[in-house]
Short mmCIF file of C-alpha atoms and ligand atoms in Angstrom, two decimals:
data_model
loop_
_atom_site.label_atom_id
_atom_site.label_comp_id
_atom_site.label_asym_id
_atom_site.label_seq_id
_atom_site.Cartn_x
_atom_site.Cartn_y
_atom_site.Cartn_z
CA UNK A 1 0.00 0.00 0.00
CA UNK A 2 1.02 3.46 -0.93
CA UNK A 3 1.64 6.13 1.99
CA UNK A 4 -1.37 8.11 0.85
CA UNK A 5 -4.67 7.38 0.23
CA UNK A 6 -8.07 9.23 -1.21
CA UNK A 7 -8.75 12.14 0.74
CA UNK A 8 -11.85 12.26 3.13
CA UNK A 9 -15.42 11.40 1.54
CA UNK A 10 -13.91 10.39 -1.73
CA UNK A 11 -13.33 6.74 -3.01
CA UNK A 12 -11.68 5.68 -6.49
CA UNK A 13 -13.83 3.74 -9.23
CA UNK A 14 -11.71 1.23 -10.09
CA UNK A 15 -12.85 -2.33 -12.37
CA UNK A 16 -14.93 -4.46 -12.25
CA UNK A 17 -16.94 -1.92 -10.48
CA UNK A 18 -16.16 1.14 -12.50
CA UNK A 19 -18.11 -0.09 -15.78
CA UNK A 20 -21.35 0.06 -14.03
CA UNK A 21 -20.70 3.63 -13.26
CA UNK A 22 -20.12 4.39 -17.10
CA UNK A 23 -22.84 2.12 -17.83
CA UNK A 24 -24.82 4.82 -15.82
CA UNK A 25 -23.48 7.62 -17.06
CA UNK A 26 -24.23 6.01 -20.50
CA UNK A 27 -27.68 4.96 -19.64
CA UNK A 28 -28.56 8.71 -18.21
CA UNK A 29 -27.13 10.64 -21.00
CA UNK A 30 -28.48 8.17 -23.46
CA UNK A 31 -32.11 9.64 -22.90
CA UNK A 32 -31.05 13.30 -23.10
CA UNK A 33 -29.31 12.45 -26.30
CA UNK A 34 -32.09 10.70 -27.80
CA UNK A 35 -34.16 14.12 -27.26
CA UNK A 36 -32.34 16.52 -28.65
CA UNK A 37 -29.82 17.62 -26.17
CA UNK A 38 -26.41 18.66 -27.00
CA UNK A 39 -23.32 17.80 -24.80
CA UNK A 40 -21.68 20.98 -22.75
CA UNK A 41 -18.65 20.62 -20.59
CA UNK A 42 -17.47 23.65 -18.25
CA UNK A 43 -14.83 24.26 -16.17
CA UNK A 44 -14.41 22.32 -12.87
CA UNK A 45 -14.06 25.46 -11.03
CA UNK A 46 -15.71 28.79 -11.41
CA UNK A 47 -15.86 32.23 -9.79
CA UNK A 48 -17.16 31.97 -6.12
CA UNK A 49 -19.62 34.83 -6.94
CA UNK A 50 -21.48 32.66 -9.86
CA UNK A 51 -22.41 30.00 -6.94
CA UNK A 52 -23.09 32.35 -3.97
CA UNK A 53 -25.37 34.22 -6.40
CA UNK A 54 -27.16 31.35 -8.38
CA UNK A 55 -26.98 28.57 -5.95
CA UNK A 56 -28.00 30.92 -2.82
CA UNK A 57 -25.84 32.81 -0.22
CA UNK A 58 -28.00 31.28 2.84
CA UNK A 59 -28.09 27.65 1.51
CA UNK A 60 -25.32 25.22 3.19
CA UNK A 61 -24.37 24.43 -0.07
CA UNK A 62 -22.49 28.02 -0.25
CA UNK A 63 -21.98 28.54 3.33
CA UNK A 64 -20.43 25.69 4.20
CA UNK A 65 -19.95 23.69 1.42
CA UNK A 66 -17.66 24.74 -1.31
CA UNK A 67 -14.30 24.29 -1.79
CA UNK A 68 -13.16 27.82 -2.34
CA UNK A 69 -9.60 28.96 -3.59
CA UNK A 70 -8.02 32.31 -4.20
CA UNK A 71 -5.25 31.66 -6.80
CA UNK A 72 -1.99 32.70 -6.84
CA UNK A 73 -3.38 35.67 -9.39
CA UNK A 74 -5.85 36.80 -6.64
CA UNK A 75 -8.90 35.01 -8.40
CA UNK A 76 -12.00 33.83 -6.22
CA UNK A 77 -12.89 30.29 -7.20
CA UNK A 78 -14.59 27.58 -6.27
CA UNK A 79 -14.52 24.10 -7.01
CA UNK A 80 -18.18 23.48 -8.74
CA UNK A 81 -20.84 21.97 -6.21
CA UNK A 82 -23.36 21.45 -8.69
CA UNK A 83 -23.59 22.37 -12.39
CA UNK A 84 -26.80 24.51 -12.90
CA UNK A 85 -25.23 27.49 -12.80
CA UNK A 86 -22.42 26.59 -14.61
CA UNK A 87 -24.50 25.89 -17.67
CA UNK A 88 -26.57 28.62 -17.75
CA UNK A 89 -23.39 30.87 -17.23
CA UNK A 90 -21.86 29.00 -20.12
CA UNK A 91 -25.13 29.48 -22.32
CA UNK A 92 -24.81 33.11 -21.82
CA UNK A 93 -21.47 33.70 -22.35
CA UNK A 94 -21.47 31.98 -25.83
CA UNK A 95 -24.74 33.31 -26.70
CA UNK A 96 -26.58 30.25 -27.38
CA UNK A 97 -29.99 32.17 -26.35
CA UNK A 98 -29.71 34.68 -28.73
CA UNK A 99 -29.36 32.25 -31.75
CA UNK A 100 -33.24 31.97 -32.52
CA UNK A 101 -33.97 28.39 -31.44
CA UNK A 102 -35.15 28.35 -27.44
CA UNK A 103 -35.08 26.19 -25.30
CA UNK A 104 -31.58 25.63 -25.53
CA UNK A 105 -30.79 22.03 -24.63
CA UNK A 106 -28.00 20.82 -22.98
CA UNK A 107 -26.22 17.66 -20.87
CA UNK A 108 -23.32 17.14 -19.37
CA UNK A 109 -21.51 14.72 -17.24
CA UNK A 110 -18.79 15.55 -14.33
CA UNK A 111 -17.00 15.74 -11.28
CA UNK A 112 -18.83 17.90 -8.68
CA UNK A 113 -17.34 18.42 -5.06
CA UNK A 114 -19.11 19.53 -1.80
CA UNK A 115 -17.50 19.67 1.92
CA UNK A 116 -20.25 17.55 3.49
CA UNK A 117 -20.28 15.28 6.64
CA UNK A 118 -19.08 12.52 4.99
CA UNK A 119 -21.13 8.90 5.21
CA UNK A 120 -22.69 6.45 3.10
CA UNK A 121 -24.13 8.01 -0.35
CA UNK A 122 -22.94 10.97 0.76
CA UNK A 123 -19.53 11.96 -0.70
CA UNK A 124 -17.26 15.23 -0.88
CA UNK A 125 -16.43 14.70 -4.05
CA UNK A 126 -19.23 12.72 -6.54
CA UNK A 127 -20.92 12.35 -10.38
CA UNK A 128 -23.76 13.81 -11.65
CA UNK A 129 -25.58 13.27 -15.27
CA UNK A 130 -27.47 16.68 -16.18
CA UNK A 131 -29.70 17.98 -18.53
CA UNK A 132 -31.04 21.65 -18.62
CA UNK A 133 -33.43 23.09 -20.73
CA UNK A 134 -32.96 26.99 -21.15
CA UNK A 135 -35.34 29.95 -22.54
CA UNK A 136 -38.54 28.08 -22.51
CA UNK A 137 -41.79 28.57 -20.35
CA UNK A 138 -43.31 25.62 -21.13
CA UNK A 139 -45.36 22.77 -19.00
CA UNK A 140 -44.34 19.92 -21.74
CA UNK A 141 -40.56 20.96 -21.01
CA UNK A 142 -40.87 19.98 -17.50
CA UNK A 143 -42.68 17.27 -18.18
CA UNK A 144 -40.12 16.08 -21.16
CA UNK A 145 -37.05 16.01 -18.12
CA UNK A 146 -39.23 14.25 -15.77
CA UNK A 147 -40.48 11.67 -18.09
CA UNK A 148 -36.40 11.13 -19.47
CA UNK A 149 -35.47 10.54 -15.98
CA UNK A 150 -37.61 8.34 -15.17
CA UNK A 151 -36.61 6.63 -18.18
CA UNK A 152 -32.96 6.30 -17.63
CA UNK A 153 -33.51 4.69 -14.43
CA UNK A 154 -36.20 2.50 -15.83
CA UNK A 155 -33.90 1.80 -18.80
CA UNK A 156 -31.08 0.50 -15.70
CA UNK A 157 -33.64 -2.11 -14.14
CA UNK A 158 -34.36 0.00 -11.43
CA UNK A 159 -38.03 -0.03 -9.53
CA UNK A 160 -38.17 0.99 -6.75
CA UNK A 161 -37.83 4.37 -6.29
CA UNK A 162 -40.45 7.14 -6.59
CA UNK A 163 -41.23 10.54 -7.79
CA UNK A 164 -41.91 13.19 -5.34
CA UNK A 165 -43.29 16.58 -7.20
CA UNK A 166 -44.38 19.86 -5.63
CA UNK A 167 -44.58 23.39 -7.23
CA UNK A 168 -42.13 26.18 -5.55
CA UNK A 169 -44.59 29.19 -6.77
CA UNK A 170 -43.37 32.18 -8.37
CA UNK A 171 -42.13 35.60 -7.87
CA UNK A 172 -46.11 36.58 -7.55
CA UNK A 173 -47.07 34.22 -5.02
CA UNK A 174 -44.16 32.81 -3.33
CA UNK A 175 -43.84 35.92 -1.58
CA UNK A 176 -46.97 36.00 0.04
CA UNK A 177 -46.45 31.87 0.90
CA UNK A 178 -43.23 33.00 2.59
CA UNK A 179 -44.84 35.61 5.13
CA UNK A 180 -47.30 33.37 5.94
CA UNK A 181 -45.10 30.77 7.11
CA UNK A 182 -42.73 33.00 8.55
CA UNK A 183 -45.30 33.90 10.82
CA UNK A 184 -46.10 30.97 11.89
CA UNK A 185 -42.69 29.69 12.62
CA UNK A 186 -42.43 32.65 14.85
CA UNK A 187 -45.20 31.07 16.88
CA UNK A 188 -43.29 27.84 17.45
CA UNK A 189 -40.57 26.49 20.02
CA UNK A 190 -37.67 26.54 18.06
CA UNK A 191 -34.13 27.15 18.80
CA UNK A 192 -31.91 30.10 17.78
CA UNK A 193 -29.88 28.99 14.68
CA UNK A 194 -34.03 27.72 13.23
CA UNK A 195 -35.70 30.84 14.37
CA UNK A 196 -32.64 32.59 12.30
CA UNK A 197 -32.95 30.87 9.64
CA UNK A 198 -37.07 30.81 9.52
CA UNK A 199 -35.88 34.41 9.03
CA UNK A 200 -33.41 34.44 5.79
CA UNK A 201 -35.13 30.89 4.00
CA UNK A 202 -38.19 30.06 6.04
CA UNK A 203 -39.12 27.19 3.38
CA UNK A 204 -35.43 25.24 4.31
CA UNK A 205 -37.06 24.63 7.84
CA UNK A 206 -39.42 22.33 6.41
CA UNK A 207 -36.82 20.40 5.20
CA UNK A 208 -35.60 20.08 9.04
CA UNK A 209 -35.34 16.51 9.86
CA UNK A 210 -35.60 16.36 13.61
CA UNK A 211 -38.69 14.75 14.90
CA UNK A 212 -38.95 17.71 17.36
CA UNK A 213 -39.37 20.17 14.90
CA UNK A 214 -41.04 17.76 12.39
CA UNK A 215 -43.77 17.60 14.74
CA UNK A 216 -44.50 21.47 15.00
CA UNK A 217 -44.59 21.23 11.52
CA UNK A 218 -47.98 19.54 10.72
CA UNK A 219 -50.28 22.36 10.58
CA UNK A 220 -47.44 24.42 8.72
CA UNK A 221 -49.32 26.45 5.83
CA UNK A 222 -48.63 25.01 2.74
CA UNK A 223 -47.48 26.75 -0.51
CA UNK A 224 -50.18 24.85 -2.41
CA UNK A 225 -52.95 26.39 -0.81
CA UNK A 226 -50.97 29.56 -2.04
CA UNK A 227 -50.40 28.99 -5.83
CA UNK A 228 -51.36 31.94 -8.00
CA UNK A 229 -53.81 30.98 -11.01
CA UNK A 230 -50.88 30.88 -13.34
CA UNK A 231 -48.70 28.33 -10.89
CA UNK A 232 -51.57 26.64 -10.38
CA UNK A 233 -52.34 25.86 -14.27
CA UNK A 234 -48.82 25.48 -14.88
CA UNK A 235 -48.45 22.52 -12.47
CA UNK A 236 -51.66 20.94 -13.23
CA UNK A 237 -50.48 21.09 -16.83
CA UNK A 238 -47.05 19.48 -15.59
CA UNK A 239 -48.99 16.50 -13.58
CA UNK A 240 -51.32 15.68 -16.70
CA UNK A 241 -49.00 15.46 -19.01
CA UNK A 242 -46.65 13.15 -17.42
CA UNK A 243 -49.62 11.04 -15.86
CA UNK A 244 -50.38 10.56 -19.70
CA UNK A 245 -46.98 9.23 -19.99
CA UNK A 246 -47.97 6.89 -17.47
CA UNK A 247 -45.38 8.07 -14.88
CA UNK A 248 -46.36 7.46 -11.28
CA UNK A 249 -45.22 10.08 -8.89
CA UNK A 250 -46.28 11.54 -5.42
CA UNK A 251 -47.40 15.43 -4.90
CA UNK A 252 -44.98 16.34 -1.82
CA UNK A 253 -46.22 19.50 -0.95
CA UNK A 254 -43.29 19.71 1.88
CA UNK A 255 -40.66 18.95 -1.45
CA UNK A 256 -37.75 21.78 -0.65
CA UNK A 257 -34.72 21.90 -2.55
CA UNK A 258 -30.95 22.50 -1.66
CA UNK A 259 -30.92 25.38 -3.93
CA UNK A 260 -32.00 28.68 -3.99
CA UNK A 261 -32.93 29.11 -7.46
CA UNK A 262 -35.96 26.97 -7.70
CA UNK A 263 -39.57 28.41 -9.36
CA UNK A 264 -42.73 26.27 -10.26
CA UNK A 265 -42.09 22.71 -10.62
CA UNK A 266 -39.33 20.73 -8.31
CA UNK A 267 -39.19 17.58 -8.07
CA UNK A 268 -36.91 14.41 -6.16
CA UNK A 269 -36.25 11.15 -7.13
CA UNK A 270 -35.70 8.91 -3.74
CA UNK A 271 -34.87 5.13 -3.93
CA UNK A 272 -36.42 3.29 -0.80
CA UNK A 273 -33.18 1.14 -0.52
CA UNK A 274 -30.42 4.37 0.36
CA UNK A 275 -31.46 5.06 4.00
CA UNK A 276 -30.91 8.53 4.73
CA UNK A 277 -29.50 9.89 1.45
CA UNK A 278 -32.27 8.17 -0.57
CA UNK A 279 -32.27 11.08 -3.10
CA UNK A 280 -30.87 9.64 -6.66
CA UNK A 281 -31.74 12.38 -8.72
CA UNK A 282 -33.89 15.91 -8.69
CA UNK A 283 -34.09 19.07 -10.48
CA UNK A 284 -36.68 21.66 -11.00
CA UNK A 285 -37.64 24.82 -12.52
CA UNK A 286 -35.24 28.02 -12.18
CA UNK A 287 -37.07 31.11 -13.97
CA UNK A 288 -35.32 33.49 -12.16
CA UNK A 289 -31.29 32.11 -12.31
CA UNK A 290 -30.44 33.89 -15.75
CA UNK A 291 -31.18 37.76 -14.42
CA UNK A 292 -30.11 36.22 -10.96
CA UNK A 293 -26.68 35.91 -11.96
CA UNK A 294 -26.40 39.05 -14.80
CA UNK A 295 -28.48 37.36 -17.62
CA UNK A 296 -31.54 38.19 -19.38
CA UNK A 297 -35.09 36.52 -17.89
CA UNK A 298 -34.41 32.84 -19.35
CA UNK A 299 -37.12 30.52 -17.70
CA UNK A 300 -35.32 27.48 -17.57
CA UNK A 301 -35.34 23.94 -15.90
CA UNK A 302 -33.49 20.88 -15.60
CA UNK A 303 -32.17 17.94 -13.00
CA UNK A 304 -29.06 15.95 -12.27
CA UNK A 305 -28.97 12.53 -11.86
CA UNK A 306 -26.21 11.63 -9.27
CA UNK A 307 -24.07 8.70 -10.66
CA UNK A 308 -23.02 7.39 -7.29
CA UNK A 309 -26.26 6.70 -5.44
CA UNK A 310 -27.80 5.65 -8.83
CA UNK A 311 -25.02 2.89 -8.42
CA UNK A 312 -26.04 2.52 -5.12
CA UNK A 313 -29.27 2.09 -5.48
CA UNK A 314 -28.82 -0.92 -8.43
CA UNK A 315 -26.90 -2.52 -5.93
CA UNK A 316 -29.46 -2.66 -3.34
CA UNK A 317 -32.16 -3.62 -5.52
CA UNK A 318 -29.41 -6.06 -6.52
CA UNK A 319 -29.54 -5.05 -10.56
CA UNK A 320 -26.62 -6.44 -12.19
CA UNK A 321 -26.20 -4.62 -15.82
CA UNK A 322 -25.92 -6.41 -18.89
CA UNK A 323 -22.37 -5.50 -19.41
CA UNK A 324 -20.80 -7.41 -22.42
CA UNK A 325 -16.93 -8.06 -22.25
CA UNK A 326 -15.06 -5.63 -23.19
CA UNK A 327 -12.27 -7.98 -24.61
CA UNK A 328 -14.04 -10.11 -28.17
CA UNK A 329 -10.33 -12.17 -28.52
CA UNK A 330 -7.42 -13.16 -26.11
CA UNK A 331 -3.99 -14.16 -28.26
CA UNK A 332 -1.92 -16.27 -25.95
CA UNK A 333 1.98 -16.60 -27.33
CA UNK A 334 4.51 -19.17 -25.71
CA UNK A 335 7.96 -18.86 -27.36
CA UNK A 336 9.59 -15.51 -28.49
CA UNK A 337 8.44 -15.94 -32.31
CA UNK A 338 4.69 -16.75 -31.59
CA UNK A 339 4.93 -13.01 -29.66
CA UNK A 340 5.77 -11.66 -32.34
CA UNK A 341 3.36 -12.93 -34.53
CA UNK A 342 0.17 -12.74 -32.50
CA UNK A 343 1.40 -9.38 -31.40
CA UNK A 344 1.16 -8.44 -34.63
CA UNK A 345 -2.21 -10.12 -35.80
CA UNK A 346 -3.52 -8.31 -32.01
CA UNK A 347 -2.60 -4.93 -33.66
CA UNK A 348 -4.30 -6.05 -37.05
CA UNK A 349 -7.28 -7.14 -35.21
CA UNK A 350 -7.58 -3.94 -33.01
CA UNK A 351 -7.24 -1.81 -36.26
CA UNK A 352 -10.33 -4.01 -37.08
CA UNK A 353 -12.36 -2.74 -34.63
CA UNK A 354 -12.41 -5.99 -32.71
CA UNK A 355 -11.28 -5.70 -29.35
CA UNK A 356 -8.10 -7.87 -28.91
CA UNK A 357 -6.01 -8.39 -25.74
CA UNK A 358 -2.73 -9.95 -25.59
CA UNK A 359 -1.14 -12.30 -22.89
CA UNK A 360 1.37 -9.68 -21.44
CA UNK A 361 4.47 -10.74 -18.96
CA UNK A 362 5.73 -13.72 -20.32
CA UNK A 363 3.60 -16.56 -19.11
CA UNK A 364 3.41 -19.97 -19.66
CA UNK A 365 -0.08 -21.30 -21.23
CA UNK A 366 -1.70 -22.02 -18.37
CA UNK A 367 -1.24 -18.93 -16.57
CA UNK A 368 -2.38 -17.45 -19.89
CA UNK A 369 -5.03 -19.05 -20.10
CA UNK A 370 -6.40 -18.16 -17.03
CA UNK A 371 -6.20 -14.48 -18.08
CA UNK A 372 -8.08 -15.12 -21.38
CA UNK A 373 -10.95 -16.61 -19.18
CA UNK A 374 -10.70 -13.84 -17.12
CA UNK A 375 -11.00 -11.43 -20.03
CA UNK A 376 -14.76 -12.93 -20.73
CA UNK A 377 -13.22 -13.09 -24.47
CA UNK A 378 -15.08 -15.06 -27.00
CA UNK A 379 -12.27 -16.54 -28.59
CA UNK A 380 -8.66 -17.53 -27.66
CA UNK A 381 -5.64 -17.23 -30.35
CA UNK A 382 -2.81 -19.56 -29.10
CA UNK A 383 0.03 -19.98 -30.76
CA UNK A 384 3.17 -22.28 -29.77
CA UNK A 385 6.37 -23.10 -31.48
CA UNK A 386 4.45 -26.28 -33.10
CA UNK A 387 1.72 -24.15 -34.33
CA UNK A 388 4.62 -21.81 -35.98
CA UNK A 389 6.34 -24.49 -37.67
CA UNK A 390 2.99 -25.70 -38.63
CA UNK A 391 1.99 -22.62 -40.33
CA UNK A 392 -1.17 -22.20 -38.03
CA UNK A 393 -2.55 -20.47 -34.73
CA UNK A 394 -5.04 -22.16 -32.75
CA UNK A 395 -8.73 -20.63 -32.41
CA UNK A 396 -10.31 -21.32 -29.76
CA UNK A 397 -14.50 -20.51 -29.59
CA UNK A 398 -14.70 -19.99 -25.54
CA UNK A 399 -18.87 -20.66 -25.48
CA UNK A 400 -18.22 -24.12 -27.24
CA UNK A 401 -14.76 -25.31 -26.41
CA UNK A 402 -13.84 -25.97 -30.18
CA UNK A 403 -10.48 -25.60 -31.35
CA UNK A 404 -9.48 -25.17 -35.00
CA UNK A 405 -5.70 -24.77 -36.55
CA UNK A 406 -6.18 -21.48 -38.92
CA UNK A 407 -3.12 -19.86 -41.28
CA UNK A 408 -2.32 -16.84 -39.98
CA UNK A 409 -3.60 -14.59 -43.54
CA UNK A 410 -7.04 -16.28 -42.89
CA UNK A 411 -7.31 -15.22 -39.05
CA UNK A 412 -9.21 -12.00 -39.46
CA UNK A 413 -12.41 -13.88 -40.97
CA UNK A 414 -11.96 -16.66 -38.92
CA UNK A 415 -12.45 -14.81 -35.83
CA UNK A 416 -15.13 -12.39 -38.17
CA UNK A 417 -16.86 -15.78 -38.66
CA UNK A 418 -16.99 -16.30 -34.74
CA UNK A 419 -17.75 -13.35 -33.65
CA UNK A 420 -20.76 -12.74 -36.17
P1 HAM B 501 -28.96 18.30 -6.11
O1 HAM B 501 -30.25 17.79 -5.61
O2 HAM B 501 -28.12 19.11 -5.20
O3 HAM B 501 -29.33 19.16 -7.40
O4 HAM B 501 -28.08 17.11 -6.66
C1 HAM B 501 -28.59 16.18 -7.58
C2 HAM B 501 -28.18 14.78 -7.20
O5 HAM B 501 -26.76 14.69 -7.05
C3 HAM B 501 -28.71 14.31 -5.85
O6 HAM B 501 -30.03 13.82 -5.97
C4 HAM B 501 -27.73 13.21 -5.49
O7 HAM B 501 -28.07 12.00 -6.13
C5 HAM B 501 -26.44 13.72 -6.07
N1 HAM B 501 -25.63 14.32 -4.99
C6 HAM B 501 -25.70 15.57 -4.50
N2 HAM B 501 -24.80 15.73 -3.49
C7 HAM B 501 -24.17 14.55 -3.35
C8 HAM B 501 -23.13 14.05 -2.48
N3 HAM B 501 -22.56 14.85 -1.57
N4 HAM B 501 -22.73 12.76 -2.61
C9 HAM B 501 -23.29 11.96 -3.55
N5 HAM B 501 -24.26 12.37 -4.39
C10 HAM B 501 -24.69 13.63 -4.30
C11 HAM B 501 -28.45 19.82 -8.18
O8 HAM B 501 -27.24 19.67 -8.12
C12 HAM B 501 -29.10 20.69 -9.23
N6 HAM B 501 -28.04 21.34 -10.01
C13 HAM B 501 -30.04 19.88 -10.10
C14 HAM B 501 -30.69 20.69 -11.18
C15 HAM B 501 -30.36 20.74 -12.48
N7 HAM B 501 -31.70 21.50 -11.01
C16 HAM B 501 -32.02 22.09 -12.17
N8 HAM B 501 -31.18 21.63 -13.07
#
């Protein structure tokens, strides 16, 4: 073992466990692909001001959750916690708004990194799959990212999780939601750090998870019962349409986000399996980020699939993937001239497009073997210094055990015949 090992809350992906996290990634993106999204990759790290503005300067997220830097040219950064505003800032600075065809759609795939308390599903740093539609005020566009996520899990075998949907309001009637509860959080037996914060984000104290305060809760007004006429439409539209798509979710009226940003429709994906971080996936509706963070109004939404608890969660519903080898042919050489030869028919192969491993390190044929098995390749090429003076190499169909002598100028349809 080395001296050093991953830092705090972060863990390496290494095989066989890795491919199931690209099969993820895969599966995710795969839906936003197949509707029209385009891929977008930012920075890792971005000025602190972009997050403390779009993500919220009272949300833990910013206040005690990013990594933050000042570089060695003075520059405020931070390490990204989440991609949102990332994108949007991205959108905007390359003008993809003003280039006649809203929404704009985009996914992306990355590296995000938070300072949280570090336990199971919860990480410092982890993945995320995202899609964001931007510059569209539209109830099917919600309903399209809802419906695709829901999809991509589907798509990975998974069950049983569920869909937990609530409308945020907007600048019209949030407002009066927020005084409301405000006031009657002010009624209740709360401590000092809740009682400040029922001041600067009243709607984060639902999200408090002690039973104590939990319990005060019950009667809390809700921000349904406060939906202007527009929210309310907008949402209704929202549920219909992705009822229609036959997509089962529950209305959480108590559904807060981590982010600041949030308008209309938010919504959570939670997998029953996870324990306390049971949230897989969730996104929402963010009208307001574009002006929030220098940008013309751009009504906008979007969600982002985390990779890790996706992972997670297949493993505790026990969902193994479909994952076909990697590795179509093993070539196993014993003697310094078969090397060379099936070192060069590997190349050939590769430049094929068939994927072609080679029994590295010099050994002997049943050691070599082993690795060829271990591969999951379809076929074995062995060649010994009989088979040389023979003129031949050995194929070898793994599935049925058969073993046929082929010239070496034939091999590439031999193993084309195999492989079909
Ligand atoms: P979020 O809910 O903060 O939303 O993160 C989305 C997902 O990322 C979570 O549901 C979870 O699966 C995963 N995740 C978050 N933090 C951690 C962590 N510390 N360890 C492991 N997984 C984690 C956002 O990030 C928004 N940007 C989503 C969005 C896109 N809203 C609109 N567009």
């Amino acid at each position: 073992m080395s001296t050093f090992q991953a830092p705090k809350g972060t863990y390496d992906l290494i095989p066989p466990r890795s491919a199931v996290f690209l099969a993820v990634r895969d599966a995710i993106s795969a839906q936003a692909r197949s509707a029209g999204y385009g891929y977008v990759e930012t920075p890792g790290f971005e000025d602190v001001n972009l997050f403390a503005r779009g993500v919220g300067e009272s949300t833990d997220i910013v206040t005690k959750e990013m990594y933050t830097l000042t570089t060695k040219g003075g520059d405020q950064l931070a390490l990204r916690p989440e991609g949102t505003a990332s994108v949007l800032r991205a959108a905007l600075q390359a003008n993809l708004h003003k280039q006649g065809n809203l929404p704009v759609k985009l996914w992306y795939s990355g590296s995000y990194y938070r300072y949280e308390r570090a336990q199971a599903g919860r990480y410092r740093h982890f993945s995320q799959v995202g899609a964001e539609a931007i510059g569209a005020e539209d109830p099917a566009l919600d309903a399209e990212l809802i419906i695709l996520a829901d999809q991509a899990y589907r798509s990975l075998g998974l069950r049983q999780y569920r869909i937990l949907l609530n409308s945020l309001g907007d600048k019209e009637c949030r407002p009066v939601y927020r005084e409301a509860l405000q006031t009657f959080l002010r009624g209740l037996d709360l401590d000092e750090e809740t009682l400040r914060r029922a001041e600067i984000n009243p709607l984060r104290v639902l999200d408090d998870k002690r039973p104590d305060v939990q319990k005060q809760l019950v009667d809390a007004p809700l921000l349904r019962d406060y939906l202007c006429d527009a929210c309310k439409a907008y949402h209704e539209e929202v549920r219909a349409l992705i009822t229609a798509a036959g997509v089962v979710f529950e209305d959480d009226p108590k559904l807060v986000r981590g982010l600041d940003y949030y308008t209309r429709t938010t919504f959570e994906f939670v997998h029953d399996g996870l324990g306390a971080q049971s949230a897989v996936g969730g996104g929402g509706r963010y009208d307001g980020l574009s002006e929030m963070i220098g940008g013309p109004a751009l009504p906008s939404v979007g969600w982002a699939l985390g990779v890790d608890r996706t992972v997670l969660a297949l493993e505790a519903e026990g969902v193994e993937l479909d994952l076909p080898a990697t590795t179509s042919v093993f070539a196993v050489a014993i003697g310094e001239e078969a090397r060379r030869l099936l070192f060069g028919k590997v190349t050939e192969l590769r430049r094929a497009g068939i994927a072609t491993d080679f029994s590295f390190g010099g050994k002997g044929l049943k050691g070599s073997m082993k690795d060829a098995n271990r591969s999951g390749a379809r076929i074995a090429l062995v060649a010994g210094e009989r088979d040389l003076a023979e003129g031949v190499i050995q194929v070898k169909d793994m599935e049925s055990g058969e073993q046929r002598p082929v010239a070496p100028d034939a091999l590439l349809d031999a193993v084309r015949g195999i492989l079909g």
